[in-house]
Coordinates of C-alpha atoms in Angstrom, one line a residue:
M1 CA 92.1 114.5 116.0
A2 CA 91.9 116.6 113.7
R3 CA 96.1 116.6 112.9
A4 CA 95.3 112.6 112.7
G5 CA 92.3 113.7 109.5
A6 CA 95.0 116.6 108.7
K7 CA 97.3 113.9 108.3
R8 CA 95.0 111.2 105.6
S9 CA 93.9 113.8 103.9
T10 CA 98.2 115.0 103.1
R11 CA 98.6 111.5 102.6
K12 CA 95.8 110.4 100.4
L13 CA 96.5 113.9 98.3
K14 CA 99.6 112.5 97.6
I15 CA 99.2 109.3 96.1
A16 CA 96.7 110.4 94.4
R17 CA 98.9 113.1 92.9
S18 CA 101.4 110.6 92.4
L19 CA 99.5 109.0 89.9
G20 CA 97.4 111.5 89.1
V21 CA 93.9 110.7 89.2
N22 CA 90.4 110.8 91.4
L23 CA 91.6 108.1 93.0
W24 CA 88.2 107.4 95.4
G25 CA 85.9 109.0 93.1
Q26 CA 85.6 112.6 96.1
A27 CA 83.8 114.9 94.4
K28 CA 86.7 118.1 95.5
S29 CA 89.2 115.9 94.1
P30 CA 91.2 118.3 92.3
F31 CA 92.1 115.9 90.0
N32 CA 88.4 116.2 88.6
K33 CA 89.4 118.0 85.8
R34 CA 93.1 117.9 85.6
K35 CA 93.8 115.9 82.8
Y36 CA 97.6 115.5 84.6
K37 CA 100.0 115.7 87.3
P38 CA 100.9 118.9 88.2
G39 CA 104.5 120.4 88.1
Q40 CA 106.4 121.3 85.2
H41 CA 106.5 118.8 83.8
G42 CA 102.7 117.5 83.8
P43 CA 100.4 118.3 80.1
T44 CA 103.0 115.8 79.2
S45 CA 103.8 113.4 81.7
R46 CA 100.7 111.4 81.8
G47 CA 101.1 108.3 79.0
A48 CA 104.6 109.4 78.6
S49 CA 106.5 106.0 78.9
S50 CA 104.3 102.8 77.5
S51 CA 106.7 100.1 78.3
D52 CA 104.7 97.1 79.8
Y53 CA 106.9 97.5 82.6
A54 CA 105.3 100.6 82.9
K55 CA 102.4 100.9 82.7
Q56 CA 102.8 96.9 85.6
M57 CA 104.1 99.2 87.4
R58 CA 101.6 101.5 87.7
A59 CA 98.5 99.1 87.6
K60 CA 100.4 98.1 90.7
Q61 CA 101.1 101.5 91.9
T62 CA 97.1 102.5 92.3
L63 CA 96.3 99.0 93.1
K64 CA 97.6 99.6 96.1
G65 CA 97.0 103.3 96.4
Y66 CA 93.2 102.2 96.3
Y67 CA 93.6 100.4 99.9
G68 CA 95.6 102.7 101.8
N69 CA 98.7 102.8 100.3
I70 CA 99.7 99.1 101.1
G71 CA 102.7 97.9 102.0
E72 CA 105.0 96.2 99.1
K73 CA 105.7 93.1 101.5
K74 CA 102.1 92.3 101.9
F75 CA 100.9 94.0 98.6
H76 CA 103.5 91.3 97.4
A77 CA 102.0 88.3 100.3
Y78 CA 98.8 89.0 97.9
Y79 CA 99.7 88.7 95.1
V80 CA 101.2 84.7 95.7
E81 CA 98.9 83.9 97.7
A82 CA 96.0 84.6 95.5
D83 CA 98.3 83.0 92.4
N84 CA 98.4 79.8 95.1
M85 CA 94.6 79.6 94.4
K86 CA 91.8 77.7 92.3
G87 CA 90.4 80.5 89.9
D88 CA 91.8 83.9 88.4
T89 CA 94.6 85.5 90.0
P90 CA 93.2 89.1 89.0
D91 CA 89.8 87.7 90.5
N92 CA 91.9 86.1 93.2
L93 CA 93.8 89.1 94.0
I94 CA 91.1 91.4 93.6
G95 CA 88.7 89.3 96.1
L96 CA 91.3 89.6 99.1
L97 CA 91.9 92.7 99.1
E98 CA 88.8 93.3 99.1
R99 CA 88.3 91.0 102.1
R100 CA 90.2 93.2 104.9
L101 CA 88.2 94.4 107.2
D102 CA 89.1 98.4 106.9
A103 CA 87.6 97.4 103.0
V104 CA 84.9 96.1 103.9
V105 CA 84.3 99.8 106.5
Y106 CA 84.7 101.6 103.8
R107 CA 82.7 99.9 101.7
A108 CA 79.7 100.0 104.1
K109 CA 80.0 103.7 104.5
L110 CA 81.0 102.8 108.2
A111 CA 83.9 105.7 107.3
P112 CA 84.3 108.0 104.7
T113 CA 88.0 107.0 103.2
V114 CA 90.0 104.1 103.4
F115 CA 92.6 106.2 105.8
S116 CA 89.4 107.2 108.4
S117 CA 88.5 103.2 108.4
R118 CA 92.2 101.8 109.6
Q119 CA 91.6 104.7 111.5
L120 CA 88.4 103.3 113.7
I121 CA 90.4 99.6 113.4
S122 CA 93.1 101.0 115.4
H123 CA 91.0 102.5 117.9
G124 CA 89.3 99.6 118.9
H125 CA 85.8 101.1 117.3
I126 CA 85.1 97.6 115.1
Y127 CA 83.8 94.9 115.8
V128 CA 83.4 91.3 113.6
N129 CA 80.6 88.7 114.9
G130 CA 80.4 90.8 118.8
K131 CA 84.6 90.5 119.1
K132 CA 86.3 93.7 119.4
V133 CA 89.3 94.0 116.5
K134 CA 91.6 95.7 116.3
I135 CA 93.6 94.6 112.3
A136 CA 93.2 96.3 109.6
S137 CA 94.0 92.9 107.6
Y138 CA 91.8 90.7 108.8
R139 CA 90.3 88.6 107.0
V140 CA 86.4 88.7 106.8
N141 CA 84.6 85.9 105.5
P142 CA 80.9 85.8 104.0
G143 CA 78.6 86.0 106.7
D144 CA 80.7 87.4 108.8
V145 CA 78.6 90.9 110.7
I146 CA 80.7 93.9 111.1
T147 CA 79.8 97.0 114.1
V148 CA 80.8 99.7 115.1
S149 CA 81.5 100.5 118.9
E150 CA 78.0 102.7 120.8
K151 CA 81.1 106.1 121.1
A152 CA 81.6 105.4 117.2
K153 CA 77.5 105.9 116.6
Q154 CA 77.7 109.7 118.1
M155 CA 80.8 110.6 115.7
P156 CA 80.5 113.0 113.1
L157 CA 83.1 110.8 110.6
V158 CA 80.9 107.9 111.2
V159 CA 77.3 109.8 110.9
L160 CA 78.2 111.7 108.0
A161 CA 79.8 108.5 105.6
L162 CA 76.7 106.6 106.4
E163 CA 74.3 109.4 104.5
S164 CA 76.8 110.6 102.3
G165 CA 75.0 110.0 99.1
E166 CA 78.5 110.6 97.4
R167 CA 79.3 106.7 97.2
N168 CA 76.5 104.4 96.5
F169 CA 76.5 101.0 98.9
A170 CA 78.9 97.2 97.5
D171 CA 76.4 95.3 96.6
Y172 CA 78.1 92.3 98.3
V173 CA 78.1 94.2 101.3
S174 CA 74.6 94.5 103.1
V175 CA 74.0 97.0 105.4
D176 CA 71.8 98.1 107.9
S177 CA 72.5 102.1 108.7
A178 CA 69.9 102.4 111.7
N179 CA 71.4 99.9 113.2
F180 CA 75.7 100.8 112.4
T181 CA 75.6 96.9 110.9
A182 CA 76.5 95.9 107.9
T183 CA 77.0 91.3 106.7
F184 CA 79.7 91.2 104.1
T185 CA 78.1 88.2 102.1
R186 CA 80.1 87.4 99.4
V187 CA 83.3 87.2 98.0
P188 CA 83.6 90.1 94.8
E189 CA 84.4 89.5 91.0
I190 CA 86.6 92.2 89.5
S191 CA 83.0 93.3 87.6
D192 CA 81.6 93.7 91.8
V193 CA 83.7 96.6 92.6
P194 CA 82.8 99.9 91.9
Y195 CA 85.7 101.3 91.5
P196 CA 85.9 105.2 90.5
V197 CA 89.2 105.3 87.8
Q198 CA 89.5 101.4 85.9
M199 CA 92.2 98.7 87.8
N200 CA 94.0 96.2 85.6
P201 CA 95.5 93.9 87.9
E202 CA 96.1 91.6 85.7
L203 CA 98.6 93.9 84.8
V204 CA 99.3 93.8 88.6
V205 CA 99.4 89.9 87.6
E206 CA 101.9 89.8 85.3
F207 CA 104.1 92.2 86.9
Y208 CA 105.0 90.0 89.3
S209 CA 105.0 86.5 87.7
R210 CA 107.9 89.0 85.6

């Protein structure tokens, strides 16, 4: 378990380093004070390229990274689906990402990171409406109730995540901390999502529609 945790930490740090931002708003992030990417050319690397393509690419990598570095094929599929839906494509895209089971578990503070959320799911500790679900990308619907296994209720990782004051609960996920239960109440719009850094899904849409 410790080795898996180390791998997740390394993966998180790698994503954050590549973007040069405190992507998940963690208090101990090395990017809280650093205003530039690490490395020889760090102080001048951020913002060095102002082309539309560079901005769009960075927006895509930031959004993908935030949700646990979703694979390109899967992420593009979300865009295609969002573009085919009625309404605003950027809002639709965020709505689809926030309906992922790993995102909902993270929003409910049943896990400290989206990576640990994904691990809880894959190890069979997460239930949706009483049914075990082991697919992180499983799509949650409004009204769905998420619970954790009895074993997970004893895990320090889960208990400490719920007690942590580092993140607030999202208002579209109703949480009963005492019973380790969360209900996904509605699909959020971009303005509802508590991102710790600026997200630009409209640039992601521009990137894919080029």
